[in-house]
Amino acid sequence: MMALTSLAQQGEITTGGLQTWLQNNVIPLLLLTVAVLLLWLGGGRGDNAGVMRRLGGVVIALAVIGLAVSGAGVEVGTWISSLFTG
């Protein structure tokens, strides 16, 4: 208990390791699960158009996750605002 208290006081406990682990392990597993579910639910019935509609939503969600993880949201926002302001 004393070691944990001294680590907390020194400020060496961070969430960087957890964030890296989530990015490397959980997100790919979730993407694989979504892909399998899309193929199983839509492909088994021959509803290819429905699968493609859902896939469009998945691509948009992946773009949002990519922007959040990479931190490039500010640059994208600046670029979009420059389209309207010149």
PDB file of C-alpha atoms in Angstrom:
ATOM      1  CA  MET A   1       0.000   0.000   0.000  1.00  0.00           C
ATOM      2  CA  MET A   2       2.879   2.320   0.787  1.00  0.00           C
ATOM      3  CA  ALA A   3       4.423   1.809  -2.670  1.00  0.00           C
ATOM      4  CA  LEU A   4       1.148   2.702  -4.390  1.00  0.00           C
ATOM      5  CA  THR A   5       0.792   5.816  -2.281  1.00  0.00           C
ATOM      6  CA  SER A   6       4.321   6.947  -3.098  1.00  0.00           C
ATOM      7  CA  LEU A   7       3.752   6.326  -6.828  1.00  0.00           C
ATOM      8  CA  ALA A   8       0.563   8.368  -6.728  1.00  0.00           C
ATOM      9  CA  GLN A   9       2.330  11.219  -4.969  1.00  0.00           C
ATOM     10  CA  GLN A  10       5.126  11.270  -7.554  1.00  0.00           C
ATOM     11  CA  GLY A  11       2.609  11.445 -10.406  1.00  0.00           C
ATOM     12  CA  GLU A  12       3.895   8.362 -12.222  1.00  0.00           C
ATOM     13  CA  ILE A  13       0.495   6.669 -12.599  1.00  0.00           C
ATOM     14  CA  THR A  14      -0.937   7.422 -16.026  1.00  0.00           C
ATOM     15  CA  THR A  15      -3.534   5.929 -18.355  1.00  0.00           C
ATOM     16  CA  GLY A  16      -1.218   5.850 -21.370  1.00  0.00           C
ATOM     17  CA  GLY A  17      -0.690   2.114 -21.109  1.00  0.00           C
ATOM     18  CA  LEU A  18      -4.416   1.448 -20.879  1.00  0.00           C
ATOM     19  CA  GLN A  19      -5.161   3.670 -23.855  1.00  0.00           C
ATOM     20  CA  THR A  20      -2.514   1.933 -25.957  1.00  0.00           C
ATOM     21  CA  TRP A  21      -3.813  -1.490 -24.944  1.00  0.00           C
ATOM     22  CA  LEU A  22      -7.383  -0.530 -25.885  1.00  0.00           C
ATOM     23  CA  GLN A  23      -6.256   0.787 -29.272  1.00  0.00           C
ATOM     24  CA  ASN A  24      -4.194  -2.299 -30.014  1.00  0.00           C
ATOM     25  CA  ASN A  25      -6.584  -4.973 -28.731  1.00  0.00           C
ATOM     26  CA  VAL A  26     -10.179  -3.911 -28.125  1.00  0.00           C
ATOM     27  CA  ILE A  27     -10.845  -1.765 -31.198  1.00  0.00           C
ATOM     28  CA  PRO A  28      -9.674  -4.408 -33.722  1.00  0.00           C
ATOM     29  CA  LEU A  29     -11.719  -7.044 -31.890  1.00  0.00           C
ATOM     30  CA  LEU A  30     -14.821  -4.847 -32.050  1.00  0.00           C
ATOM     31  CA  LEU A  31     -14.258  -4.210 -35.760  1.00  0.00           C
ATOM     32  CA  LEU A  32     -13.940  -7.922 -36.411  1.00  0.00           C
ATOM     33  CA  THR A  33     -17.144  -8.579 -34.477  1.00  0.00           C
ATOM     34  CA  VAL A  34     -19.043  -5.931 -36.448  1.00  0.00           C
ATOM     35  CA  ALA A  35     -17.779  -7.335 -39.754  1.00  0.00           C
ATOM     36  CA  VAL A  36     -18.790 -10.888 -38.864  1.00  0.00           C
ATOM     37  CA  LEU A  37     -22.218  -9.748 -37.686  1.00  0.00           C
ATOM     38  CA  LEU A  38     -22.780  -7.746 -40.867  1.00  0.00           C
ATOM     39  CA  LEU A  39     -21.913 -10.708 -43.043  1.00  0.00           C
ATOM     40  CA  TRP A  40     -23.911 -13.156 -40.956  1.00  0.00           C
ATOM     41  CA  LEU A  41     -27.069 -11.066 -40.618  1.00  0.00           C
ATOM     42  CA  GLY A  42     -27.223  -9.595 -44.108  1.00  0.00           C
ATOM     43  CA  GLY A  43     -25.319 -12.004 -46.291  1.00  0.00           C
ATOM     44  CA  GLY A  44     -27.191 -15.090 -45.147  1.00  0.00           C
ATOM     45  CA  ARG A  45     -30.511 -13.711 -46.381  1.00  0.00           C
ATOM     46  CA  GLY A  46     -29.157 -12.305 -49.614  1.00  0.00           C
ATOM     47  CA  ASP A  47     -29.771  -8.722 -48.462  1.00  0.00           C
ATOM     48  CA  ASN A  48     -26.656  -7.261 -50.045  1.00  0.00           C
ATOM     49  CA  ALA A  49     -28.105  -3.749 -50.235  1.00  0.00           C
ATOM     50  CA  GLY A  50     -28.802  -3.792 -46.491  1.00  0.00           C
ATOM     51  CA  VAL A  51     -25.263  -4.930 -45.790  1.00  0.00           C
ATOM     52  CA  MET A  52     -23.874  -2.080 -47.870  1.00  0.00           C
ATOM     53  CA  ARG A  53     -26.053   0.485 -46.041  1.00  0.00           C
ATOM     54  CA  ARG A  54     -24.797  -0.773 -42.715  1.00  0.00           C
ATOM     55  CA  LEU A  55     -21.255  -0.829 -44.019  1.00  0.00           C
ATOM     56  CA  GLY A  56     -21.545   2.856 -44.879  1.00  0.00           C
ATOM     57  CA  GLY A  57     -22.408   3.559 -41.245  1.00  0.00           C
ATOM     58  CA  VAL A  58     -19.458   1.468 -40.088  1.00  0.00           C
ATOM     59  CA  VAL A  59     -17.084   3.400 -42.374  1.00  0.00           C
ATOM     60  CA  ILE A  60     -18.352   6.699 -40.955  1.00  0.00           C
ATOM     61  CA  ALA A  61     -17.913   5.385 -37.413  1.00  0.00           C
ATOM     62  CA  LEU A  62     -14.366   4.265 -38.256  1.00  0.00           C
ATOM     63  CA  ALA A  63     -13.581   7.738 -39.586  1.00  0.00           C
ATOM     64  CA  VAL A  64     -14.798   9.298 -36.333  1.00  0.00           C
ATOM     65  CA  ILE A  65     -12.747   6.835 -34.259  1.00  0.00           C
ATOM     66  CA  GLY A  66      -9.701   7.552 -36.437  1.00  0.00           C
ATOM     67  CA  LEU A  67     -10.065  11.285 -35.924  1.00  0.00           C
ATOM     68  CA  ALA A  68     -10.459  10.832 -32.177  1.00  0.00           C
ATOM     69  CA  VAL A  69      -7.470   8.522 -31.819  1.00  0.00           C
ATOM     70  CA  SER A  70      -5.086  10.433 -34.069  1.00  0.00           C
ATOM     71  CA  GLY A  71      -5.949  13.882 -32.753  1.00  0.00           C
ATOM     72  CA  ALA A  72      -6.337  15.243 -36.275  1.00  0.00           C
ATOM     73  CA  GLY A  73      -9.805  16.655 -35.571  1.00  0.00           C
ATOM     74  CA  VAL A  74      -8.507  20.208 -35.272  1.00  0.00           C
ATOM     75  CA  GLU A  75      -6.825  20.092 -38.686  1.00  0.00           C
ATOM     76  CA  VAL A  76      -9.935  18.610 -40.311  1.00  0.00           C
ATOM     77  CA  GLY A  77     -12.119  21.274 -38.681  1.00  0.00           C
ATOM     78  CA  THR A  78      -9.785  24.006 -39.906  1.00  0.00           C
ATOM     79  CA  TRP A  79      -9.862  22.581 -43.421  1.00  0.00           C
ATOM     80  CA  ILE A  80     -13.671  22.365 -43.471  1.00  0.00           C
ATOM     81  CA  SER A  81     -14.039  25.918 -42.180  1.00  0.00           C
ATOM     82  CA  SER A  82     -11.593  27.120 -44.833  1.00  0.00           C
ATOM     83  CA  LEU A  83     -13.936  25.721 -47.501  1.00  0.00           C
ATOM     84  CA  PHE A  84     -16.612  28.189 -46.390  1.00  0.00           C
ATOM     85  CA  THR A  85     -14.481  31.174 -45.446  1.00  0.00           C
ATOM     86  CA  GLY A  86     -12.041  31.047 -48.336  1.00  0.00           C
TER      87      GLY A  86
END
